[in-house]
Amino acid sequence: MALLFLQDPSFNKFQKTPKLDLFFSTLQGQRPTGGNSAVVTPSSPVPSQPTPSASIRGVASGYRSSLEYNTCQTKGVFMPTPSPYDLSSSSRSQTSMVGDGELQRDNQPLVGSGSMDTVHEKQIIDLPCRLSERDLAGTPYVPVYVMLPLGVINIKCELVDPDGLLKQLKVLKSINVDGVTVNCWWGIVEAHAPQEYNWNGYKRLFQMVHELKLKLQVVMSFHECGGNFGDDVCIPLPHWVAEIGRTNPDIFFTDREGRHNPECLSWGVDKERVLRGRTALEVYFDFMRSFRVEFDEYFEDSFISMIEVGLGPCGELRYPSCPVKHGWRYPGVGEFQCYDQYMLKSLKKAAEARGHSIWVRGPDNAGTYNSQPHETGFFCDGGDYDGFYGRFFLNWYSKVLVDHGNGVLSLAKLAFEGSCIAAKLANIYWWYKTASHAAELTAGYYNPCNRDGYAAIMEMLKSNGVSLNIACADLNTLNQLEVFPKAFADPEGLVWQVLNAGWDLGLPVAGENALPCLNRVTYNKALDSAKPMNDPDGRHFSSFTYLRLSPLLMEQQNLREFERFIKRMHGEAVLDLQV
């Protein structure tokens, strides 16, 4: 969870300010009381080390000192048991270091110990008592949606606690929230047999939301839930897909050591008839078409305002290059996921077309999940990523990503003709201030310092008439440098690059917060991203989704602060503006 700081312009360093008595939840689930609170949990100490000076264009100079890496457990993540599809025994040993089925609450990468005082297992944050805020009265109206809990529909496709949910939705309506967003899980709806869809829980949910005259955004979720940051439920892929995977694990993404990841299907099977006679693209299309037919009436009256189409892990268009279940920890560079037989077949075809059959391989010097760029021959400054083979491989790897997005979205355009469709990109912001942008490369974004890695993606979205959705609207680069300087992270720089790549092509851009957001500092950061200051073209988010609905948000002080945020997103005046 991010802790944001204001910088003193006269001294160019962080200043301590009066404390805001903010107490943070521990493993036992204690909640903060009153005030503009932020929900965080204790962090392992990060060894202090001077940050090397950066060279021009935001690229770190040739930094070669030995960097220590904190190998403590991951905070707030449900750790599943090792995948039955893993071929390597090392995958089991890596997963076991954090335990099976436990809530891990250490080593949260976005929280630094140096910025907090510890009081009896709780931590108090230093935040400025006065904030400088922009007057957004009269600015464009940006609709605000609230993401519903991941488990609002259970594995039997039943609506969980409808009475409690109805009360919360009425509260949201009373503070002028425009609508809600919900994940529609492939693993729930088509759980037991191909093309047998159960929409019962969603029918009841949609009726409830419709009767309250709220709008609805729906995410077509073709990935599993569980094992990533923020996941509090476990929703696997459909059972019949898992059965296929037991005999043919290459339908899943695979790393260099042969570990399969059943988080989502490999893009290598997009056009392979390995799913009971259907290709992956056909499976996705049939699911979307069934949804469109089932809820036709809600499309007719524009109650469903947007469909976001899941394109990879966490619903994002990226490779699952940083799987916690395989031992990845922030800020590791991740690993390339191209070793299933179908991806290797595609790589072989590309290499032979280029006339270099020796290139039918992944990089052999790219390190492991938790490597740092300078430790590898591939990602270091002047490394092989920018050599002849490296450029060939990364072009192919990123092209497969774009082709997958194009294939799914072109079918979504058919299934949801006339509706607003969106796709979500990940914000892989660590190592952004190095030359190679290593973590982006393994995720499929070919975006080193000498290349725009998002232009081709934006062109693909534009050709399909699809909106862009980005997260990290609430993250602050200064905070990242303070709490984890060794990661050379720049979330603001990355968001600005992606925003402009989309806006320059005229794409509508929606946003969401990456971390739980309850205080005015983080709300103001999200507002700055949604409505950039002094933009001569007046560009702004097409909508903003708040993650997510919870009892904590419903607490009086938090709700009051959220209502104030909504007014400012809507372009309304607020009485307590701090200027």
Coordinates of C-alpha atoms in Angstrom, one line a residue:
M1 CA 0.0 0.0 0.0
A2 CA 1.4 3.3 -1.0
L3 CA 2.2 6.1 1.4
L4 CA 2.4 9.4 -0.3
F5 CA 4.5 12.4 0.8
L6 CA 4.7 16.0 -0.2
Q7 CA 8.1 17.4 -0.9
D8 CA 9.3 20.7 0.6
P9 CA 10.2 22.8 -2.5
S10 CA 12.7 24.9 -0.6
F11 CA 14.8 22.1 0.7
N12 CA 14.3 19.3 -1.9
K13 CA 13.9 16.7 0.8
F14 CA 11.1 15.1 2.7
Q15 CA 10.0 16.9 5.8
K16 CA 8.4 15.5 9.0
T17 CA 5.1 17.0 9.8
P18 CA 2.5 16.7 12.7
K19 CA 1.2 13.2 12.9
L20 CA -2.3 12.3 11.8
D21 CA -2.8 9.5 14.3
L22 CA -3.4 7.0 11.5
F23 CA -3.4 3.4 12.7
F24 CA -3.1 0.5 10.4
S25 CA -4.5 -2.9 10.2
T26 CA -2.5 -5.9 11.3
L27 CA -2.7 -9.6 10.4
Q28 CA -5.7 -9.9 12.7
G29 CA -7.7 -7.4 10.6
Q30 CA -7.8 -4.4 12.9
R31 CA -9.1 -1.4 11.1
P32 CA -8.1 2.3 11.4
T33 CA -10.4 4.6 13.3
G34 CA -11.5 8.0 12.2
G35 CA -9.4 10.5 10.2
N36 CA -8.2 10.3 6.7
S37 CA -6.9 6.8 7.1
A38 CA -4.9 4.6 4.9
V39 CA -4.9 0.8 5.2
V40 CA -1.4 -0.6 5.4
T41 CA 0.4 -3.4 7.2
P42 CA 3.9 -3.6 8.6
S43 CA 6.8 -3.7 6.2
S44 CA 10.1 -5.4 6.6
P45 CA 13.0 -2.9 6.9
V46 CA 14.7 -1.9 3.7
P47 CA 18.5 -1.4 4.1
S48 CA 19.4 2.1 3.4
Q49 CA 21.6 2.8 0.5
P50 CA 22.4 5.9 -1.5
T51 CA 20.6 6.1 -4.8
P52 CA 23.0 6.5 -7.7
S53 CA 22.6 9.6 -9.8
A54 CA 20.6 9.1 -13.0
S55 CA 21.8 9.9 -16.4
I56 CA 19.8 11.9 -19.0
R57 CA 16.3 10.9 -20.2
G58 CA 15.5 9.3 -16.8
V59 CA 17.9 6.4 -17.4
A60 CA 20.1 5.2 -14.5
S61 CA 23.8 5.3 -15.1
G62 CA 25.8 2.2 -15.2
Y63 CA 25.1 1.1 -11.6
R64 CA 27.0 -2.0 -10.6
S65 CA 27.1 -2.0 -6.8
S66 CA 25.9 -5.1 -5.1
L67 CA 22.2 -4.7 -4.3
E68 CA 20.7 -6.6 -1.4
Y69 CA 17.3 -8.1 -1.9
N70 CA 14.7 -8.6 0.8
T71 CA 13.4 -12.1 0.6
C72 CA 10.8 -11.9 3.3
Q73 CA 7.3 -13.1 2.7
T74 CA 4.7 -11.2 0.6
K75 CA 2.1 -9.2 2.5
G76 CA -1.6 -9.6 2.1
V77 CA -1.4 -12.3 -0.5
F78 CA -3.2 -15.7 -0.4
M79 CA -0.5 -18.2 -1.2
P80 CA -2.0 -21.2 -3.1
T81 CA -0.4 -24.7 -3.0
P82 CA 2.0 -25.5 -5.8
S83 CA 0.4 -26.0 -9.2
P84 CA -0.2 -29.6 -10.2
Y85 CA 0.9 -28.6 -13.7
D86 CA 4.5 -27.7 -12.5
L87 CA 7.1 -30.0 -13.9
S88 CA 10.0 -28.6 -11.8
S89 CA 10.4 -29.6 -8.2
S90 CA 12.0 -26.2 -7.6
S91 CA 8.6 -24.6 -8.0
R92 CA 7.4 -26.5 -5.0
S93 CA 10.4 -25.5 -2.9
Q94 CA 10.0 -21.8 -3.9
T95 CA 6.4 -21.7 -3.1
S96 CA 6.9 -23.5 0.3
M97 CA 9.1 -20.7 1.6
V98 CA 5.9 -18.6 2.2
G99 CA 3.7 -21.5 3.3
D100 CA 0.6 -23.0 1.9
G101 CA -2.8 -21.3 2.1
E102 CA -1.7 -18.5 4.5
L103 CA -2.1 -14.8 4.5
Q104 CA 1.4 -13.4 4.1
R105 CA 1.9 -9.9 5.5
D106 CA 5.6 -9.2 5.2
N107 CA 7.6 -7.5 2.5
Q108 CA 5.0 -5.3 1.0
P109 CA 7.1 -3.5 -1.7
L110 CA 5.2 -0.3 -1.6
V111 CA 5.6 0.5 2.1
G112 CA 8.8 1.7 3.7
S113 CA 9.6 1.3 7.3
G114 CA 11.6 4.5 7.4
S115 CA 8.6 6.7 7.1
M116 CA 6.6 5.4 10.0
D117 CA 6.8 5.1 13.8
T118 CA 5.9 1.8 15.4
V119 CA 3.5 1.7 18.4
H120 CA 2.6 -1.7 19.8
E121 CA 2.4 -3.5 16.4
K122 CA 0.6 -0.6 14.8
Q123 CA 2.2 2.1 12.7
I124 CA 1.7 5.8 12.5
I125 CA 2.4 7.6 9.3
D126 CA 3.8 11.1 9.0
L127 CA 1.6 13.1 6.6
P128 CA 1.4 16.8 5.9
C129 CA -1.4 18.5 7.9
R130 CA -2.1 20.9 5.0
L131 CA -2.5 20.0 1.3
S132 CA -2.4 22.2 -1.7
E133 CA -5.5 21.4 -3.8
R134 CA -6.7 22.5 -7.2
D135 CA -10.1 24.0 -7.6
L136 CA -11.8 21.6 -9.9
A137 CA -15.2 23.3 -10.0
G138 CA -16.5 23.6 -13.5
T139 CA -14.1 20.9 -14.9
P140 CA -15.4 18.1 -17.0
Y141 CA -17.7 15.4 -15.4
V142 CA -15.8 12.2 -14.8
P143 CA -18.2 9.3 -13.8
V144 CA -17.1 7.3 -10.8
Y145 CA -17.7 3.6 -10.4
V146 CA -17.0 1.4 -7.4
M147 CA -15.6 -2.1 -8.0
L148 CA -17.6 -4.7 -6.1
P149 CA -15.8 -7.3 -3.9
L150 CA -14.2 -10.2 -5.8
G151 CA -16.3 -12.7 -4.1
V152 CA -19.7 -11.0 -4.5
I153 CA -20.7 -14.0 -6.6
N154 CA -19.6 -17.3 -5.1
I155 CA -18.3 -20.4 -6.8
K156 CA -21.9 -21.7 -7.2
C157 CA -22.9 -18.6 -9.0
E158 CA -25.0 -17.3 -6.1
L159 CA -25.2 -13.7 -4.9
V160 CA -23.5 -13.5 -1.5
D161 CA -25.2 -11.5 1.3
P162 CA -27.8 -9.7 -1.0
D163 CA -29.3 -7.8 2.0
G164 CA -25.9 -6.4 3.1
L165 CA -25.0 -5.6 -0.4
L166 CA -28.2 -3.7 -1.1
K167 CA -27.6 -1.5 2.0
Q168 CA -24.1 -0.7 0.7
L169 CA -25.4 0.1 -2.8
K170 CA -28.0 2.4 -1.4
V171 CA -25.3 4.3 0.5
L172 CA -23.2 4.6 -2.7
K173 CA -26.3 5.9 -4.6
S174 CA -26.8 8.5 -1.8
I175 CA -23.4 10.0 -2.4
N176 CA -23.9 10.1 -6.2
V177 CA -21.7 7.3 -7.3
D178 CA -22.5 6.7 -11.0
G179 CA -22.4 2.9 -10.9
V180 CA -20.6 -0.2 -10.0
T181 CA -18.1 -2.6 -11.7
V182 CA -18.2 -6.4 -11.3
N183 CA -16.0 -9.3 -12.5
C184 CA -17.9 -11.9 -14.5
W185 CA -15.8 -15.0 -13.9
W186 CA -15.3 -17.6 -16.6
G187 CA -14.4 -20.1 -13.9
I188 CA -17.9 -19.7 -12.3
V189 CA -20.2 -19.3 -15.2
E190 CA -18.8 -22.1 -17.4
A191 CA -17.4 -24.1 -14.6
H192 CA -18.4 -27.7 -15.2
A193 CA -18.9 -28.3 -19.0
P194 CA -18.1 -26.6 -22.2
Q195 CA -20.9 -24.1 -23.3
E196 CA -23.0 -24.8 -20.2
Y197 CA -23.4 -21.3 -18.7
N198 CA -24.9 -20.5 -15.3
W199 CA -25.7 -16.8 -15.0
N200 CA -28.1 -17.0 -12.0
G201 CA -26.1 -15.0 -9.5
Y202 CA -25.3 -12.3 -12.0
K203 CA -29.0 -12.0 -12.9
R204 CA -30.0 -11.3 -9.3
L205 CA -27.1 -8.8 -8.9
F206 CA -27.8 -6.9 -12.1
Q207 CA -31.5 -6.6 -11.2
M208 CA -30.6 -5.2 -7.8
V209 CA -28.2 -2.6 -9.4
H210 CA -30.7 -1.8 -12.1
E211 CA -33.5 -1.1 -9.7
L212 CA -31.3 1.4 -7.9
K213 CA -30.7 3.2 -11.2
L214 CA -27.0 2.8 -11.0
K215 CA -24.9 2.1 -14.1
L216 CA -22.9 -1.1 -14.5
Q217 CA -19.5 -2.0 -15.9
V218 CA -18.7 -5.7 -16.4
V219 CA -15.3 -7.3 -16.7
M220 CA -15.1 -10.5 -18.7
S221 CA -12.6 -12.3 -16.5
F222 CA -10.9 -15.2 -18.3
H223 CA -8.3 -15.6 -15.6
E224 CA -8.1 -17.2 -12.2
C225 CA -8.5 -15.3 -9.0
G226 CA -6.2 -16.1 -6.1
G227 CA -2.5 -15.7 -5.5
N228 CA -2.1 -12.1 -6.6
F229 CA -1.9 -8.9 -4.6
G230 CA -5.3 -8.0 -3.4
D231 CA -7.0 -11.4 -4.1
D232 CA -9.1 -12.5 -1.1
V233 CA -11.0 -15.3 -2.8
C234 CA -10.0 -18.3 -4.9
I235 CA -11.7 -18.7 -8.3
P236 CA -9.9 -21.2 -10.6
L237 CA -10.4 -21.6 -14.3
P238 CA -13.3 -23.9 -15.3
H239 CA -13.0 -27.5 -14.1
W240 CA -13.1 -28.9 -17.6
V241 CA -10.2 -26.7 -18.6
A242 CA -8.2 -28.0 -15.6
E243 CA -8.9 -31.6 -16.7
I244 CA -7.5 -30.8 -20.2
G245 CA -4.5 -29.2 -18.5
R246 CA -3.7 -32.3 -16.5
T247 CA -3.0 -34.2 -19.7
N248 CA -1.8 -31.2 -21.8
P249 CA -0.2 -28.7 -19.4
D250 CA 1.1 -26.7 -22.3
I251 CA -2.2 -25.0 -22.7
F252 CA -0.9 -22.8 -19.9
F253 CA 2.0 -20.3 -19.9
T254 CA 5.3 -22.0 -19.0
D255 CA 8.6 -20.6 -17.8
R256 CA 12.2 -21.6 -18.6
E257 CA 12.3 -24.3 -15.9
G258 CA 9.1 -25.9 -17.2
R259 CA 6.8 -24.6 -14.5
H260 CA 3.2 -24.2 -15.8
N261 CA 1.0 -21.4 -14.6
P262 CA -2.8 -22.1 -14.7
E263 CA -3.6 -18.5 -14.1
C264 CA -4.8 -18.1 -17.7
L265 CA -4.5 -19.9 -21.0
S266 CA -1.3 -19.5 -23.1
W267 CA -1.8 -17.3 -26.1
G268 CA -0.2 -20.1 -28.1
V269 CA -3.6 -21.9 -28.0
D270 CA -5.6 -18.9 -29.3
K271 CA -5.9 -20.8 -32.6
E272 CA -5.3 -24.4 -31.5
R273 CA -8.3 -26.7 -31.2
V274 CA -7.2 -28.1 -27.9
L275 CA -10.3 -27.2 -25.8
R276 CA -12.7 -30.0 -26.6
G277 CA -12.7 -29.1 -30.3
R278 CA -12.6 -25.3 -29.8
T279 CA -9.8 -22.8 -29.9
A280 CA -9.3 -20.4 -27.0
L281 CA -10.5 -17.5 -29.2
E282 CA -13.7 -19.5 -29.9
V283 CA -14.2 -20.2 -26.2
Y284 CA -13.9 -16.6 -25.3
F285 CA -16.3 -15.5 -28.1
D286 CA -18.9 -18.1 -27.1
F287 CA -18.8 -16.9 -23.5
M288 CA -19.1 -13.2 -24.5
R289 CA -21.9 -14.0 -26.9
S290 CA -23.8 -16.0 -24.3
F291 CA -23.5 -13.0 -21.9
R292 CA -24.8 -10.6 -24.6
V293 CA -27.8 -12.7 -25.3
E294 CA -28.6 -13.4 -21.6
F295 CA -28.6 -9.7 -20.7
D296 CA -29.8 -8.2 -23.9
E297 CA -32.4 -6.0 -22.1
Y298 CA -29.7 -4.3 -20.1
F299 CA -27.7 -3.4 -23.2
E300 CA -30.8 -1.9 -24.9
D301 CA -31.4 0.7 -22.2
S302 CA -27.6 1.4 -21.8
F303 CA -27.7 0.2 -18.2
I304 CA -24.5 -1.7 -19.0
S305 CA -22.2 1.2 -19.8
M306 CA -19.0 -0.6 -20.6
I307 CA -17.6 -4.1 -21.1
E308 CA -14.0 -4.6 -20.1
V309 CA -12.5 -7.7 -21.8
G310 CA -9.9 -9.7 -19.9
L311 CA -6.8 -10.3 -21.9
G312 CA -4.4 -12.0 -19.5
P313 CA -3.5 -12.4 -15.8
C314 CA -5.5 -10.1 -13.6
G315 CA -7.5 -9.2 -16.7
E316 CA -4.6 -7.2 -18.1
L317 CA -2.9 -7.4 -21.5
R318 CA 0.4 -8.8 -20.3
Y319 CA 2.3 -12.1 -19.8
P320 CA 2.1 -13.6 -16.3
S321 CA 5.8 -12.8 -15.9
C322 CA 5.7 -12.1 -12.1
P323 CA 3.8 -15.0 -10.5
V324 CA 3.9 -14.9 -6.7
K325 CA 3.2 -18.7 -6.7
H326 CA 6.5 -19.3 -8.5
G327 CA 8.5 -17.2 -6.0
W328 CA 8.5 -13.8 -7.6
R329 CA 8.9 -10.8 -5.2
Y330 CA 9.0 -7.1 -5.9
P331 CA 11.1 -5.7 -7.6
G332 CA 12.3 -8.8 -9.5
V333 CA 12.5 -8.5 -13.2
G334 CA 10.3 -11.5 -13.8
E335 CA 10.8 -14.2 -16.4
F336 CA 9.8 -14.7 -20.0
Q337 CA 6.8 -17.0 -20.4
C338 CA 7.3 -18.6 -23.8
Y339 CA 8.2 -22.2 -23.2
D340 CA 5.0 -24.1 -23.8
Q341 CA 5.0 -26.1 -27.0
Y342 CA 2.6 -23.8 -28.8
M343 CA 4.6 -20.6 -28.1
L344 CA 7.8 -22.4 -29.0
K345 CA 6.2 -23.4 -32.3
S346 CA 5.4 -19.8 -33.0
L347 CA 8.9 -18.7 -32.1
K348 CA 10.4 -21.4 -34.4
K349 CA 8.2 -20.1 -37.3
A350 CA 9.4 -16.5 -36.7
A351 CA 13.1 -17.5 -36.4
E352 CA 13.0 -19.6 -39.6
A353 CA 11.3 -16.8 -41.4
R354 CA 14.1 -14.6 -40.4
G355 CA 16.6 -17.2 -41.6
H356 CA 18.2 -17.9 -38.2
S357 CA 17.1 -21.3 -36.8
I358 CA 19.6 -20.9 -33.9
W359 CA 17.2 -18.2 -32.5
V360 CA 14.5 -20.8 -31.7
R361 CA 15.1 -20.3 -28.0
G362 CA 14.4 -17.9 -25.2
P363 CA 17.2 -15.8 -23.7
D364 CA 19.6 -17.9 -21.6
N365 CA 21.1 -15.0 -19.6
A366 CA 17.9 -13.1 -18.5
G367 CA 18.2 -14.2 -14.8
T368 CA 15.4 -15.5 -12.7
Y369 CA 12.2 -14.1 -11.3
N370 CA 14.0 -12.1 -8.6
S371 CA 17.0 -11.0 -10.5
Q372 CA 17.8 -7.3 -10.9
P373 CA 18.8 -5.9 -14.3
H374 CA 22.5 -5.3 -13.5
E375 CA 22.8 -8.9 -12.4
T376 CA 22.0 -10.3 -15.9
G377 CA 23.7 -10.3 -19.2
F378 CA 20.4 -9.7 -21.0
F379 CA 19.0 -6.7 -19.2
C380 CA 22.1 -4.8 -18.0
D381 CA 23.1 -1.6 -19.6
G382 CA 24.5 -2.5 -23.0
G383 CA 23.1 -6.0 -22.6
D384 CA 21.8 -8.5 -25.1
Y385 CA 18.3 -7.1 -25.1
D386 CA 19.6 -4.5 -27.6
G387 CA 21.6 -6.9 -29.7
F388 CA 20.5 -8.6 -32.9
Y389 CA 19.0 -11.7 -31.3
G390 CA 17.5 -9.7 -28.4
R391 CA 15.7 -7.3 -30.7
F392 CA 14.4 -10.2 -32.8
F393 CA 13.1 -12.1 -29.7
L394 CA 11.5 -9.0 -28.0
N395 CA 9.8 -8.0 -31.3
W396 CA 8.3 -11.5 -31.6
Y397 CA 7.4 -11.7 -27.9
S398 CA 5.6 -8.4 -27.9
K399 CA 3.9 -9.1 -31.3
V400 CA 2.3 -12.2 -29.9
L401 CA 0.9 -10.0 -27.1
V402 CA -0.5 -7.5 -29.6
D403 CA -1.9 -10.3 -31.8
H404 CA -3.6 -11.9 -28.8
G405 CA -5.2 -8.6 -27.9
N406 CA -6.3 -8.0 -31.4
G407 CA -7.8 -11.5 -31.8
V408 CA -9.9 -11.3 -28.6
L409 CA -11.0 -7.7 -29.0
S410 CA -12.1 -8.2 -32.6
L411 CA -14.4 -10.9 -31.5
A412 CA -15.6 -8.8 -28.5
K413 CA -16.5 -6.1 -31.0
L414 CA -18.7 -8.6 -32.8
A415 CA -20.3 -9.9 -29.6
F416 CA -20.9 -6.5 -28.1
E417 CA -21.6 -4.5 -31.3
G418 CA -22.6 -0.9 -30.4
S419 CA -21.4 -1.1 -26.8
C420 CA -18.4 0.6 -25.2
I421 CA -15.5 -1.9 -24.9
A422 CA -12.3 -1.4 -22.9
A423 CA -9.0 -3.2 -22.4
K424 CA -6.7 -2.9 -19.4
L425 CA -2.9 -2.5 -19.4
A426 CA -0.7 -3.3 -16.5
N427 CA 1.5 -0.7 -15.0
I428 CA 4.9 -2.4 -14.6
Y429 CA 6.7 0.7 -13.3
W430 CA 9.7 -0.8 -11.5
W431 CA 13.0 -0.5 -13.4
Y432 CA 11.4 2.2 -15.5
K433 CA 14.3 4.4 -14.9
T434 CA 16.9 2.0 -16.3
A435 CA 17.8 1.6 -19.9
S436 CA 16.2 -1.8 -20.6
H437 CA 13.0 -1.4 -18.6
A438 CA 13.5 -5.1 -17.7
A439 CA 10.2 -5.8 -15.9
E440 CA 8.2 -4.4 -18.8
L441 CA 10.1 -6.6 -21.3
T442 CA 9.2 -9.8 -19.5
A443 CA 5.6 -8.6 -19.3
G444 CA 5.5 -8.2 -23.1
Y445 CA 5.9 -4.4 -23.3
Y446 CA 8.9 -3.8 -25.5
N447 CA 9.6 -0.4 -24.0
P448 CA 13.3 0.2 -23.5
C449 CA 14.6 3.8 -23.3
N450 CA 15.2 3.9 -27.1
R451 CA 11.7 2.6 -28.2
D452 CA 8.1 3.4 -27.6
G453 CA 6.7 0.0 -26.5
Y454 CA 3.0 1.1 -26.2
A455 CA 2.4 2.6 -29.7
A456 CA 1.6 -0.7 -31.3
I457 CA -0.8 -1.6 -28.5
M458 CA -2.6 1.7 -28.9
E459 CA -2.9 1.3 -32.6
M460 CA -4.4 -2.1 -32.1
L461 CA -6.9 -0.7 -29.6
K462 CA -7.7 2.1 -32.0
S463 CA -8.4 -0.3 -34.9
N464 CA -10.9 -2.2 -32.7
G465 CA -12.6 1.0 -31.3
V466 CA -11.6 0.0 -27.8
S467 CA -11.0 2.3 -24.8
L468 CA -7.9 2.0 -22.6
N469 CA -8.0 1.4 -18.9
I470 CA -5.0 2.0 -16.7
A471 CA -4.3 1.6 -13.0
C472 CA -1.7 3.4 -10.8
A473 CA -3.6 6.8 -11.1
D474 CA -3.0 7.1 -7.3
L475 CA 0.8 6.3 -7.1
N476 CA 3.5 8.8 -6.5
T477 CA 7.0 8.5 -7.8
L478 CA 8.6 10.4 -4.9
N479 CA 7.0 7.9 -2.5
Q480 CA 8.4 4.9 -4.5
L481 CA 11.9 6.4 -4.5
E482 CA 11.7 6.9 -0.7
V483 CA 10.5 3.5 0.2
F484 CA 12.3 1.4 -2.3
P485 CA 15.0 3.4 -4.1
K486 CA 16.8 0.4 -5.5
A487 CA 13.9 -0.4 -7.9
F488 CA 14.3 2.7 -10.0
A489 CA 10.6 2.9 -10.2
D490 CA 8.6 5.7 -11.8
P491 CA 4.8 5.1 -11.7
E492 CA 4.0 8.6 -12.7
G493 CA 6.4 8.6 -15.6
L494 CA 4.9 5.3 -16.9
V495 CA 1.3 6.5 -16.5
W496 CA 2.1 9.7 -18.3
Q497 CA 3.7 7.8 -21.2
V498 CA 0.7 5.4 -21.5
L499 CA -1.8 8.2 -21.1
N500 CA -0.3 10.3 -23.9
A501 CA 0.1 7.2 -26.1
G502 CA -3.6 6.7 -25.9
W503 CA -4.7 10.3 -26.0
D504 CA -2.5 11.1 -29.0
L505 CA -4.6 8.6 -31.0
G506 CA -7.8 9.9 -29.6
L507 CA -8.6 6.9 -27.4
P508 CA -10.9 7.3 -24.5
V509 CA -8.9 6.5 -21.3
A510 CA -10.4 5.2 -18.1
G511 CA -8.5 4.9 -14.8
E512 CA -8.5 3.2 -11.5
N513 CA -6.5 3.2 -8.3
A514 CA -3.8 0.5 -7.8
L515 CA -3.9 0.5 -4.0
P516 CA -6.6 1.0 -1.4
C517 CA -7.4 4.7 -1.3
L518 CA -9.0 6.3 1.7
N519 CA -7.2 9.6 2.4
R520 CA -7.1 13.0 0.8
V521 CA -3.5 12.8 -0.3
T522 CA -4.1 9.7 -2.5
Y523 CA -7.5 11.0 -3.7
N524 CA -5.8 14.2 -4.9
K525 CA -3.1 12.2 -6.7
A526 CA -5.9 10.3 -8.5
L527 CA -7.6 13.6 -9.4
D528 CA -4.4 15.0 -10.8
S529 CA -4.1 11.9 -13.1
A530 CA -7.8 12.0 -14.1
K531 CA -7.7 15.8 -14.9
P532 CA -4.2 16.8 -15.8
M533 CA -3.4 20.4 -14.9
N534 CA -3.0 23.0 -17.7
D535 CA -3.7 20.4 -20.5
P536 CA -4.3 22.7 -23.5
D537 CA -6.7 20.1 -25.0
G538 CA -8.7 19.6 -21.8
R539 CA -8.1 15.9 -21.8
H540 CA -9.4 13.8 -18.9
F541 CA -10.4 10.3 -17.9
S542 CA -13.6 9.0 -19.5
S543 CA -14.4 7.3 -16.1
F544 CA -12.7 6.3 -12.9
T545 CA -13.2 3.0 -11.0
Y546 CA -12.6 2.9 -7.3
L547 CA -11.1 -0.4 -5.9
R548 CA -13.1 -1.5 -4.0
L549 CA -16.3 -1.6 -2.0
S550 CA -15.6 -2.7 1.6
P551 CA -16.9 -2.2 5.2
L552 CA -13.9 0.1 5.7
L553 CA -15.1 2.4 2.9
M554 CA -18.5 2.5 4.6
E555 CA -17.1 4.0 7.8
Q556 CA -18.4 7.5 8.3
Q557 CA -15.2 9.5 8.0
N558 CA -14.0 7.4 5.0
L559 CA -17.3 7.8 3.3
R560 CA -17.4 11.5 3.8
E561 CA -13.9 11.8 2.2
F562 CA -15.0 9.6 -0.7
E563 CA -18.1 11.7 -1.3
R564 CA -15.8 14.8 -1.4
F565 CA -13.6 13.0 -4.0
I566 CA -16.7 12.1 -6.1
K567 CA -17.8 15.8 -6.1
R568 CA -14.4 16.9 -7.4
M569 CA -14.4 14.1 -10.1
H570 CA -17.9 15.4 -11.1
G571 CA -16.5 19.0 -11.4
E572 CA -18.5 20.3 -8.4
A573 CA -17.3 22.8 -5.9
V574 CA -16.3 21.7 -2.4
L575 CA -16.4 24.1 0.6
D576 CA -13.3 23.0 2.4
L577 CA -10.8 23.3 -0.5
Q578 CA -7.2 23.7 0.8
V579 CA -5.3 26.1 -1.5

